[in-house]
Coordinates of C-alpha atoms and ligand atoms in Angstrom, one line a residue:
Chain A
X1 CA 34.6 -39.5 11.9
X2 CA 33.4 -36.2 14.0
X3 CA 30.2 -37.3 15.4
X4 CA 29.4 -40.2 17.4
X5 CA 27.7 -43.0 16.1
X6 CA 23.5 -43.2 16.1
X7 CA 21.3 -45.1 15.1
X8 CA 19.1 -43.9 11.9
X9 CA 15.6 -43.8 11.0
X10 CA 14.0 -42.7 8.0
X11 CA 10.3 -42.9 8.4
X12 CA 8.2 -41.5 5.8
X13 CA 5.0 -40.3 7.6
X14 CA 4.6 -38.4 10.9
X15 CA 2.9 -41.4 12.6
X16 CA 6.5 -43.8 12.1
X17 CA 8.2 -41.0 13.4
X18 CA 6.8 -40.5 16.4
X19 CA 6.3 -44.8 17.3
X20 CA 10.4 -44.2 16.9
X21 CA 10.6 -41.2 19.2
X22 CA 8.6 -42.4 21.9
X23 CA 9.9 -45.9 21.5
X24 CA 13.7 -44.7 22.1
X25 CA 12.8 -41.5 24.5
X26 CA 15.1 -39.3 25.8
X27 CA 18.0 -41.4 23.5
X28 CA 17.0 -39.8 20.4
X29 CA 16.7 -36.8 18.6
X30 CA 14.8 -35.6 15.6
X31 CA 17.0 -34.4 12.5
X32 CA 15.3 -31.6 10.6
X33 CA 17.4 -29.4 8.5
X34 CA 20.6 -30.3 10.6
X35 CA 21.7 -27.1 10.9
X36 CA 22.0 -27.0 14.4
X37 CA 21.9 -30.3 15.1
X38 CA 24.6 -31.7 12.7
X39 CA 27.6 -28.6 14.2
X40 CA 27.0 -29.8 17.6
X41 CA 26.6 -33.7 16.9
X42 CA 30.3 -32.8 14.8
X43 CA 31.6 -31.0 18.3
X44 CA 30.2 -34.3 20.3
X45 CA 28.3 -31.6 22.2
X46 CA 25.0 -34.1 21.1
X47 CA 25.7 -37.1 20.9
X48 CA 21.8 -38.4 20.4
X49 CA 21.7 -42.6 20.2
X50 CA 19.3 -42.6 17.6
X51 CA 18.4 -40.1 14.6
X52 CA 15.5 -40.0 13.7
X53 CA 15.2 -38.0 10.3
X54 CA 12.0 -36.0 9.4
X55 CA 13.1 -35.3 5.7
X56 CA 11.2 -37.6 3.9
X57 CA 8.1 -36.8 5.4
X58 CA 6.4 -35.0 2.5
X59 CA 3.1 -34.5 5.2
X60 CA 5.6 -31.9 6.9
X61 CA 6.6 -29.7 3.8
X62 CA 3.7 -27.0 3.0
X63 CA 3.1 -23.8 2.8
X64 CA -0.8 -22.8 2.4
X65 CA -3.5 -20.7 3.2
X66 CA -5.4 -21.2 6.6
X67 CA -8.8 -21.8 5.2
X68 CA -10.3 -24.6 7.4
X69 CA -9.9 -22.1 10.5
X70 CA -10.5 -24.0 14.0
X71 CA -11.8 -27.4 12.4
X72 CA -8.8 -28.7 13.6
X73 CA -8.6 -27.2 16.7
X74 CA -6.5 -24.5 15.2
X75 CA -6.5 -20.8 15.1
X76 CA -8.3 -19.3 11.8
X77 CA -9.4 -19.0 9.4
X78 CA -6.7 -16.4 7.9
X79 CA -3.2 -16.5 7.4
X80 CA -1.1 -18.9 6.4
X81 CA 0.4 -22.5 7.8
X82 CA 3.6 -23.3 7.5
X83 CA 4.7 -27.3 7.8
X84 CA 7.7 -27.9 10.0
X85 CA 9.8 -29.4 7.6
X86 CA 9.6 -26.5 5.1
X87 CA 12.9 -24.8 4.0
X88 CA 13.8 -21.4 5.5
X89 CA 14.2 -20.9 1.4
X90 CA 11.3 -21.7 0.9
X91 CA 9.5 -19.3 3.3
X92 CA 12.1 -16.8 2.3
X93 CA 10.4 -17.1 -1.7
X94 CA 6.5 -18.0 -0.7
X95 CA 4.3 -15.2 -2.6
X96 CA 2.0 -16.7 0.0
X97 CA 3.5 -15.7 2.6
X98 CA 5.0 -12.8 1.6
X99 CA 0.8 -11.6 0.9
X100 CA -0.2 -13.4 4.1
X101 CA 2.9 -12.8 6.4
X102 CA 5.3 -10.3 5.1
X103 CA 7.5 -9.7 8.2
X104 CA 8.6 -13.2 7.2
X105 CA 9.4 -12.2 4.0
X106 CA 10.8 -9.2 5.0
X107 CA 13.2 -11.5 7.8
X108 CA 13.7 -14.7 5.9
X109 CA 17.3 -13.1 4.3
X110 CA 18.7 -12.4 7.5
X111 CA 19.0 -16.2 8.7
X112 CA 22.6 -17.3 8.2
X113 CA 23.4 -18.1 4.6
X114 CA 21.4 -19.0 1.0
X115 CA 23.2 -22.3 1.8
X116 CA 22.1 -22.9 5.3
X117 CA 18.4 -22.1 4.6
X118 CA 18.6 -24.6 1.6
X119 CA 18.5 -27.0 4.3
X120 CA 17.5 -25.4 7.1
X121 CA 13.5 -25.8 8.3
X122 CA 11.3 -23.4 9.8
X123 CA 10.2 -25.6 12.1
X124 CA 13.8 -26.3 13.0
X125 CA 14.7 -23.1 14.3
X126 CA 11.4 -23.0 15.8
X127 CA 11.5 -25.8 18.0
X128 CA 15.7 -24.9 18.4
X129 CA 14.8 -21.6 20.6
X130 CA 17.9 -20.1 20.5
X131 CA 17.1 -16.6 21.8
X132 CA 19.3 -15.4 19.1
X133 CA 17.5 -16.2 15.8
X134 CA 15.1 -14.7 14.2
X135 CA 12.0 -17.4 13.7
X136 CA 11.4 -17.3 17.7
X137 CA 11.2 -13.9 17.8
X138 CA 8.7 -13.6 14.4
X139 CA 6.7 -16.0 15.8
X140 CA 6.3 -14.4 19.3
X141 CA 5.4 -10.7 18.0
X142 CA 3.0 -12.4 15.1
X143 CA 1.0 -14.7 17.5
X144 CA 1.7 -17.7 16.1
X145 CA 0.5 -21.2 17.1
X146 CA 2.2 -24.1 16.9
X147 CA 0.8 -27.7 16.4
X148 CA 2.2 -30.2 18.3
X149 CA 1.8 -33.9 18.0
X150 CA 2.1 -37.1 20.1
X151 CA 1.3 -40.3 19.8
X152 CA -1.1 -39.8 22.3
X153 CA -2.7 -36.9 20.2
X154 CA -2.4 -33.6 19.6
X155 CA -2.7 -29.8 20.5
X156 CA -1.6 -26.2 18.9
X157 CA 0.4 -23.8 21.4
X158 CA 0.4 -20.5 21.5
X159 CA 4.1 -18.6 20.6
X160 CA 3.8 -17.6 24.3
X161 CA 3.6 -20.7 26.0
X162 CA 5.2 -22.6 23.2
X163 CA 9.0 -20.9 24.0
X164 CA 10.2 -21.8 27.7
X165 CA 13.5 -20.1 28.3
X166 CA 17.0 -20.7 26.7
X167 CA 16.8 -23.2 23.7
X168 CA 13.9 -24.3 25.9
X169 CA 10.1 -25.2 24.0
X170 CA 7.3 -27.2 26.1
X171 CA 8.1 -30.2 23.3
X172 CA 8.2 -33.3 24.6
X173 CA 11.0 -35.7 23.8
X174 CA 8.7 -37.7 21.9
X175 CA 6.6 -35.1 20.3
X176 CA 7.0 -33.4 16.8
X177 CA 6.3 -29.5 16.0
X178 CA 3.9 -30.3 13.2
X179 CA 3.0 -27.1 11.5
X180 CA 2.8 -23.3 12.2
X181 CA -0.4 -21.0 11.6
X182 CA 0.3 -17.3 11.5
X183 CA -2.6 -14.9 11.2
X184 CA -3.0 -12.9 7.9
X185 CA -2.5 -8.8 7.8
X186 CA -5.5 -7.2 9.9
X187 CA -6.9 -4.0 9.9
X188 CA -4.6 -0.8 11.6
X189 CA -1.9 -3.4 12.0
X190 CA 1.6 -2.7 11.0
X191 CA 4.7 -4.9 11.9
X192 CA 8.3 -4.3 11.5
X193 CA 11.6 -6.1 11.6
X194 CA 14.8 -4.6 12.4
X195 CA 18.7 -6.2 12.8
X196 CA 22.4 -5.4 13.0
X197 CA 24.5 -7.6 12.6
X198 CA 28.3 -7.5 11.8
X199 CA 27.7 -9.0 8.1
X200 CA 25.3 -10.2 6.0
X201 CA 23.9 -13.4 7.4
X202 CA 25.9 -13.6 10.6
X203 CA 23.8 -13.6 14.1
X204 CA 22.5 -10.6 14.9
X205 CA 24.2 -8.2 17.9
X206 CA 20.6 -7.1 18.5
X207 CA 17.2 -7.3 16.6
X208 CA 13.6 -7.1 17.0
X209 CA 10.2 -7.9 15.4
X210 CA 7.5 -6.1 16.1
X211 CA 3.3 -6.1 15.4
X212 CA 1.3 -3.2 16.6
X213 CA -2.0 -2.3 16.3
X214 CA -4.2 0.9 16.8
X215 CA -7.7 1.3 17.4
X216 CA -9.9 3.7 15.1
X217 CA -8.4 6.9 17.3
X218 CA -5.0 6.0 16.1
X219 CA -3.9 4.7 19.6
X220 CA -2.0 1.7 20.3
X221 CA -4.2 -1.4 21.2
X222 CA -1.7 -3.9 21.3
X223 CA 2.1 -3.8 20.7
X224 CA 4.1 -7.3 20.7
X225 CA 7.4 -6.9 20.4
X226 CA 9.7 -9.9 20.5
X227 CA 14.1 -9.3 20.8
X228 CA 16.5 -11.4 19.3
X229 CA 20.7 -11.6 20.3
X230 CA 19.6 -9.3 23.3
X231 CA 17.8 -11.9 25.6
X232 CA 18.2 -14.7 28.0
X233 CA 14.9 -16.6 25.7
X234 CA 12.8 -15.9 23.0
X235 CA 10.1 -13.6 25.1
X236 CA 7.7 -10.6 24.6
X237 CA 9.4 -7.2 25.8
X238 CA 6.0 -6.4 28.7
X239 CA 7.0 -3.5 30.1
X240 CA 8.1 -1.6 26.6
X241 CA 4.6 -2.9 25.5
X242 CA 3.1 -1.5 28.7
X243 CA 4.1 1.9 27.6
X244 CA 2.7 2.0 24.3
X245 CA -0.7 0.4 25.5
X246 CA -3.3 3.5 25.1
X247 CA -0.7 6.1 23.4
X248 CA -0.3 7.6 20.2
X249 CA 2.7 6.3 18.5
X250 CA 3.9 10.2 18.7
X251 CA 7.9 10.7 18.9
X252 CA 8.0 11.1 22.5
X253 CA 5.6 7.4 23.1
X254 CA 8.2 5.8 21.1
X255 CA 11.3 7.1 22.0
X256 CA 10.2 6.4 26.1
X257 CA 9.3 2.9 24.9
X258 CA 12.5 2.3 22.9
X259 CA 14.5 3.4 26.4
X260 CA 12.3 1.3 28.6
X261 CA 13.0 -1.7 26.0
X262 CA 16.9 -0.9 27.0
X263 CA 16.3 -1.4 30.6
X264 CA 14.2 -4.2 30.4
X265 CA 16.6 -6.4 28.7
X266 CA 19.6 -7.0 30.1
X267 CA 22.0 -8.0 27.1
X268 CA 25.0 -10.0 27.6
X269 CA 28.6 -8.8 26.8
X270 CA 30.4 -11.2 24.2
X271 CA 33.5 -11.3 21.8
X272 CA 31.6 -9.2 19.2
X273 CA 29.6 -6.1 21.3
X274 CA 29.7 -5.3 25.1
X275 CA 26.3 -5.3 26.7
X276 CA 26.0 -1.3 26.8
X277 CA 26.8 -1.0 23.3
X278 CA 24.0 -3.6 22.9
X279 CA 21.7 -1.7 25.3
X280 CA 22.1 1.1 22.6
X281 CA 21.5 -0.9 19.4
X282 CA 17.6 -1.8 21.4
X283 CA 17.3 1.9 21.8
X284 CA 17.7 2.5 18.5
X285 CA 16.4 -0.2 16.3
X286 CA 13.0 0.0 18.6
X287 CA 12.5 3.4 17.9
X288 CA 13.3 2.5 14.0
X289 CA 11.0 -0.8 13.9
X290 CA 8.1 1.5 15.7
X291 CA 8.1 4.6 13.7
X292 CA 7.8 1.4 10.8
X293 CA 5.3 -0.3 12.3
X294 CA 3.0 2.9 12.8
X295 CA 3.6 4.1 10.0
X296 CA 2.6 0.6 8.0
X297 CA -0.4 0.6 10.8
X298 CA -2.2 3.7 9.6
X299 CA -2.0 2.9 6.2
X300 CA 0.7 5.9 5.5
X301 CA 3.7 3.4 5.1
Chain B
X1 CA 19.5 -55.0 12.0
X2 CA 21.3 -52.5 13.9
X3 CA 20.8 -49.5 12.6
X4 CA 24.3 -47.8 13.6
X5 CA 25.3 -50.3 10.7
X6 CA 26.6 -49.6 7.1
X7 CA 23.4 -48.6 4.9
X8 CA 23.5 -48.9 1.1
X9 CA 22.6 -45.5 -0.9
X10 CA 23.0 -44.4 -4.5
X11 CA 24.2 -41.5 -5.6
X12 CA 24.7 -39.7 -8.7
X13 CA 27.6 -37.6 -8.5
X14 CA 28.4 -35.2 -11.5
X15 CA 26.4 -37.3 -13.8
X16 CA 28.5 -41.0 -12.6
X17 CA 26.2 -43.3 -10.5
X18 CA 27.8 -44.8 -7.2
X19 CA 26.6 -47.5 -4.9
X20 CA 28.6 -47.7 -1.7
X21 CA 27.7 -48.8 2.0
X22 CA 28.4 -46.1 4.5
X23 CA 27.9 -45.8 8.0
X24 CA 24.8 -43.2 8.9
X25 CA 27.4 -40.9 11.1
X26 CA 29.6 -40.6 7.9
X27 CA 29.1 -36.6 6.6
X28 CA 28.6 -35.7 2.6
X29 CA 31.8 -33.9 2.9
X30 CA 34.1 -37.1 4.3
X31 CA 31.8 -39.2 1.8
X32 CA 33.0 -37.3 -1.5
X33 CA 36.7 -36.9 -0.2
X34 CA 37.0 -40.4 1.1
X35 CA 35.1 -42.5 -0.1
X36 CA 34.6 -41.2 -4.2
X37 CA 38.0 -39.5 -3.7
X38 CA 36.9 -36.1 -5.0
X39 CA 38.8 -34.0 -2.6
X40 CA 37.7 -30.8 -4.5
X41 CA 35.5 -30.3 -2.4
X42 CA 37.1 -29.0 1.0
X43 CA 36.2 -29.2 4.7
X44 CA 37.7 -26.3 6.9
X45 CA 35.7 -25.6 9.7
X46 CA 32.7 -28.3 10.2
X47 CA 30.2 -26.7 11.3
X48 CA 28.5 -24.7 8.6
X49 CA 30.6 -21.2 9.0
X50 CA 33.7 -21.3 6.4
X51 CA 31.5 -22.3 3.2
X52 CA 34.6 -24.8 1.9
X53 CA 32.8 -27.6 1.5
X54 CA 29.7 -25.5 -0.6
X55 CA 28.0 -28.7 -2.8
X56 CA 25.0 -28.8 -4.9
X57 CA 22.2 -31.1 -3.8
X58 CA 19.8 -31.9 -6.5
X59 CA 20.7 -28.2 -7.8
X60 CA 20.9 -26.5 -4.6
X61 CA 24.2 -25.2 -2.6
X62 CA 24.4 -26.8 0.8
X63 CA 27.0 -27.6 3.4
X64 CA 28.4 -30.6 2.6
X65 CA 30.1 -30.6 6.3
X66 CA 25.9 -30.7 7.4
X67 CA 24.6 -33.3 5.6
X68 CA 24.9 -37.0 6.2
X69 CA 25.6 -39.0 3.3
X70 CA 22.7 -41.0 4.2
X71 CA 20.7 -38.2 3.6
X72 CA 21.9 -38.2 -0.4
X73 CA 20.6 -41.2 -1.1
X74 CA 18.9 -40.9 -4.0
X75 CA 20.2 -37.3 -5.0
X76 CA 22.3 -36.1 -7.8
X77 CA 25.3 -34.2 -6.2
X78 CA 27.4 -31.1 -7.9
X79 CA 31.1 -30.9 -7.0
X80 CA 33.8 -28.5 -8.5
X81 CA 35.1 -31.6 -10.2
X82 CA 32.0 -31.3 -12.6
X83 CA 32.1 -27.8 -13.5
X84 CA 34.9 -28.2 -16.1
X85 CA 33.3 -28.7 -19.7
X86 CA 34.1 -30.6 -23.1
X87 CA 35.6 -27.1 -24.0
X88 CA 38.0 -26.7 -20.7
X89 CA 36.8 -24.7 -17.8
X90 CA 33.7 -23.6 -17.0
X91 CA 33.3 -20.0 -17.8
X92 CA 33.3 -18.7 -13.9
X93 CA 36.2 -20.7 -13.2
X94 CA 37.3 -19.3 -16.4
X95 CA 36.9 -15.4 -14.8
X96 CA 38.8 -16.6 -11.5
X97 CA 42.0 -17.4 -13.5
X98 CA 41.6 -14.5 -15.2
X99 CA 40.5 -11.9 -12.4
X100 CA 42.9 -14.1 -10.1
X101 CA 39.6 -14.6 -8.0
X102 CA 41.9 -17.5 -5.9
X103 CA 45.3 -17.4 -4.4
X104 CA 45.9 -20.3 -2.3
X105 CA 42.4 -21.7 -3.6
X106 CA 41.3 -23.2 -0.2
X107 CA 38.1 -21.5 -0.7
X108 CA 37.4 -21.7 -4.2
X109 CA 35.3 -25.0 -4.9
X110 CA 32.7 -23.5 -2.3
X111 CA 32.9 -20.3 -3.7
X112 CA 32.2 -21.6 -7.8
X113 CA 29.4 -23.7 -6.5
X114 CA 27.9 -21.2 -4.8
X115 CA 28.2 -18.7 -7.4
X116 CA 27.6 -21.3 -10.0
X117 CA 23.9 -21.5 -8.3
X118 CA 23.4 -17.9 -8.2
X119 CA 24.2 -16.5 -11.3
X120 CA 21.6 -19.2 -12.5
X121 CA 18.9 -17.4 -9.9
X122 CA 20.2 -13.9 -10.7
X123 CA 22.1 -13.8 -14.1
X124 CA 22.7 -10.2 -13.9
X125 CA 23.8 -9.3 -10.2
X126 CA 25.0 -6.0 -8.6
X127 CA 27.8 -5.8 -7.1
X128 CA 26.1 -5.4 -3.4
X129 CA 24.4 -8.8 -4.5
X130 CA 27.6 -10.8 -5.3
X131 CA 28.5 -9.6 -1.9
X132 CA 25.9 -10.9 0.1
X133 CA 25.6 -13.9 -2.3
X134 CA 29.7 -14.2 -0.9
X135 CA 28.9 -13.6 3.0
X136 CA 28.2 -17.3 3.3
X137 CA 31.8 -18.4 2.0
X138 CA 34.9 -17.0 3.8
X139 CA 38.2 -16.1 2.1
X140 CA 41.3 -16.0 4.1
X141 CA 43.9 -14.5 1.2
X142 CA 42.4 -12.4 -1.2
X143 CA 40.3 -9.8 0.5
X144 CA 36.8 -10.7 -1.7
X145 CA 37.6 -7.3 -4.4
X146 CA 39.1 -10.0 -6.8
X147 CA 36.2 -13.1 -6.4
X148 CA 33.5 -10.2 -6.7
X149 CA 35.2 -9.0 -9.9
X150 CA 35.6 -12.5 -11.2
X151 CA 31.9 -13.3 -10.3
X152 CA 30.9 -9.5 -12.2
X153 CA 33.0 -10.5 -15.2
X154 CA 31.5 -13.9 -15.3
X155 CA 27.8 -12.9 -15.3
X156 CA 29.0 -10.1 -18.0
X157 CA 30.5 -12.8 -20.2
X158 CA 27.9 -15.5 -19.5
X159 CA 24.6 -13.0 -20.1
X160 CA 25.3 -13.6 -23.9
X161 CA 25.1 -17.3 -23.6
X162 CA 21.6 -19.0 -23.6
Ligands
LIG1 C1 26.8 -21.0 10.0 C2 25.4 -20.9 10.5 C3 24.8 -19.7 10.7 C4 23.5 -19.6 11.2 N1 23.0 -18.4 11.3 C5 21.7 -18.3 11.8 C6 21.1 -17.0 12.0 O1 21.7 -15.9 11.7 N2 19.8 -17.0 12.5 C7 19.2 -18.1 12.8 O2 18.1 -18.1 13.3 N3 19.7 -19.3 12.7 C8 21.0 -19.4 12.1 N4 21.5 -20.7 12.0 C9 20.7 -21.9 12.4 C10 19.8 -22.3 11.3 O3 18.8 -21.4 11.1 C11 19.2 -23.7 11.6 O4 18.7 -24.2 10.4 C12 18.0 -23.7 12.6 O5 18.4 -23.1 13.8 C13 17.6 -25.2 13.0 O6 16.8 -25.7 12.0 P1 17.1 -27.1 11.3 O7 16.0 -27.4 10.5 O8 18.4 -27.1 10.7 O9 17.0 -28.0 12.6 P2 18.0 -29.2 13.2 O10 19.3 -28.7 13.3 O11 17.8 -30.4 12.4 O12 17.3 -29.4 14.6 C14 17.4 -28.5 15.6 C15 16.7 -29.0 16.9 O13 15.3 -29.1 16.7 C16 14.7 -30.4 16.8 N5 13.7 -30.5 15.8 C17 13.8 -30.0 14.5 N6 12.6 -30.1 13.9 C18 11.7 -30.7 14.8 C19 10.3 -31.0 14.7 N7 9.6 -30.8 13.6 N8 9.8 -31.5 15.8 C20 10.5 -31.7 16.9 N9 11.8 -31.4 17.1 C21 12.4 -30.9 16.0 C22 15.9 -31.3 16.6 O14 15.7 -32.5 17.3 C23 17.1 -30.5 17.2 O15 17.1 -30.6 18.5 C24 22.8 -20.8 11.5 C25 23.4 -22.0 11.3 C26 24.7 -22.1 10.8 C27 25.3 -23.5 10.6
LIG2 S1 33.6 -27.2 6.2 FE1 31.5 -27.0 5.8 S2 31.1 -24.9 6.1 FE2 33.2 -25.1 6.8
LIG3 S1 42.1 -18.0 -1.9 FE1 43.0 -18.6 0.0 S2 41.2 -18.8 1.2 FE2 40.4 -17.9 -0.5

């Protein structure tokens, strides 16, 4: 047998799982799509005393318009929420999203395999925060907010202050990522998504996802742009945004920005690309994902 | 009860029914080889990379090294073992034999599973989509030309069928 033995819980509503999370603590683990969960507990690199598995809770599997805006305390109305425990495969094949959100659609394909995203959650790879995937680093440059519950209560997180460093969310042990609420297309906003990777499906060498938005003069209000494979954590590139802030997205304004992006992050050398040729990749895809974004912004893309 | 204990779950694998008691840690994989003794489906690398052990749960291809057999209960599972037909084999395993898609074959009940699924979604792939249908199931011998041929030749023969 490869992983160690655990305990197991199927609850079927949110409010059993969580009286079994905060009754065992730090001892056990939620199971989601157990894609990342399921390698490492077969490694012994987890070896969580109790499972408890999230799968049959149907409350947790949605995708669907945001129409009741901030009666629950959440962001809206507009866009679209996305329950935890729906498949990347899902998302991936949404016409929903793909109206509401369509760097999502436009991203969903470059997760790992069909097979893996059969199973694997949005939420998952959400609350996983491994600074190479691709969720984090949607969710960052969309503004997202994530709902987070307790069995003390709730609250919904901002992207920002939900991701806290390497594989590191401000989840407590005994809380569950509920649902996700990303805001629907706005006016002179254009996003972009951009990856290399060695092959299809494989984690990206370097990536980015980006939302930027111009005021009426065509100049750039707001830029969010969030780096995957090329970071420490899932985080907000500031001072590549700083550049753009006030500018025309002209050549020269985004080639400055994609070099500044280069120098703010500071990728790591592995097996598969040394840090300078990863330096470059930013460079490049930055200025790629820009000219895309600014181009989708003004309407001409 | 502890819960690190045996749990009951049904399964309906390839149309049989099963009962059997396994313990939660046991995998899908190690379930169907050991237990059912279908060791068609194969386990190389364990942690989701290598695409061996490629099953069908109700209808969709998952890792069968990434599931618990807990988690099944209830499900109807696909192996390679329920591809062949009153008829003989299954027309895609058919266009492996022919386009000598396999060599050693380590990798081929993950790869007609998978493709089994996809030619349902996309009956009438490119050649760029076979491929990237294929990057999620790794072949050590025969370099991918003669799977993607087989998979192009079975979508050719099978588009006539209803
Ligand atoms: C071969 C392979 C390739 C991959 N390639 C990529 C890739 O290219 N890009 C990428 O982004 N990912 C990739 N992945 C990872 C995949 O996307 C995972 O599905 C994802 O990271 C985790 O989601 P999950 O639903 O499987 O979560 P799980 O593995 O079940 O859980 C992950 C962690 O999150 C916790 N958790 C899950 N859901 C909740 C919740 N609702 N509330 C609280 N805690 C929760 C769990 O306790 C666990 O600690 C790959 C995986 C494999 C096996
Ligand atoms: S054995 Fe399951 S993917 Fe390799
Ligand atoms: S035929 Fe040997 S691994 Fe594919």
């Amino acid at each position: 047998m490869k992983p160690a033995s655990f305990e197991y819980h199927a609850p079927d509503s949110v409010e059993e799982a969580l009286g079994l999370l905060t009754e065992h603590g730090w001892d056990a683990k939620a199971l989601a799509g157990g894609q990342s969960l399921i390698p490492a507990m077969n490694f012994r690199l987890a070896r969580p005393a109790v499972l408890v598995d999230l799968n049959l809770i149907d409350e947790l599997a949605f995708i669907r318009r945001n129409e009741n805006g901030g009666g629950d305390g959440g962001p809206g109305p507009g866009g679209v929420r996305i329950g935890a425990m729906t498949r990347q495969r899902a998302v991936e094949k949404s016409e929903l999203v793909a109206e509401l959100a369509p760097l999502l659609t436009e991203m969903m394909p470059h997760i790992a395999h069909p097979q893996i995203r059969n199973r694997g959650t949005f939420g998952g790879s959400a609350v996983h925060a491994d600074p190479a995937s691709e969720i984090p680093a949607a969710l960052l440059a969309l503004d997202a907010s994530c709902r987070v519950r307790g069995v003390e209560g709730e609250r919904w997180v901002r992207a920002e202050e939900f991701f806290l460093g390497l594989f590191g969310t401000s989840l407590e042990p005994d809380e569950l990522l509920i649902e996700i609420a990303l805001p629907g297309p706005r006016e002179l906003t254009g996003c972009a998504f951009r990856e290399i990777s060695r092959r299809q499906g494989d984690y990206a060498l370097a990536g980015l996802a980006i939302r930027l938005t111009l005021d009426v003069k065509g100049r750039i209000q707001e830029a969010r742009l969030a780096y995957l494979g090329v970071g420490g954590a899932p985080a907000l590139a500031a001072s590549a945004a700083a550049v753009l802030i006030g500018e025309k997205p002209t050549a020269t304004v985004v080639e400055d920005a994609a070099r500044t992006a280069a120098g703010e992050l500071e990728p790591m050398e592995d097996m598969h690309a040394s840090a300078a040729y990863r330096s470059r990749l930013v460079e490049i895809l930055t200025r790629e994902a820009l000219a895309t974004a600014a181009e989708r912004a003004s309407g001409s893309g | 009860m502890d819960a690190t204990q045996a749990v009951a779950i049904r399964v309906t694998v390839n149309g049989e029914r099963y009962e059997r008691s396994v313990e939660p840690r046991l995998l899908l994989s190690d379930f169907l080889r050991q237990e059912l003794g279908l060791s068609g489906t194969h386990v190389g690398c364990e942690h989701g990379v290598c695409g061996a052990c490629t099953v069908l749960l109700d209808g969709q291809p998952v890792r069968a090294c990434l599931v618990f057999a807990v988690q099944a209960d209830g499900s109807s599972i696909g192996t390679v073992e329920g591809l062949e037909r009153d008829d003989g084999l299954h027309p895609l395993q058919a266009a492996f034999k022919e386009a000598h898609g396999l060599q050693c074959g380590f990798c081929t009940p993950g790869i007609l599973m998978t493709m089994v699924a996809f030619l349902d979604e996309v009956p009438d792939p490119t050649e760029l989509e076979v491929r990237e249908a294929l990057s999620g199931n790794l072949c050590r011998c025969t370099g991918y030309q003669k799977i993607v041929e087989a998979v192009e030749a079975a979508a050719a023969g099978l588009g006539g069928k209803p």
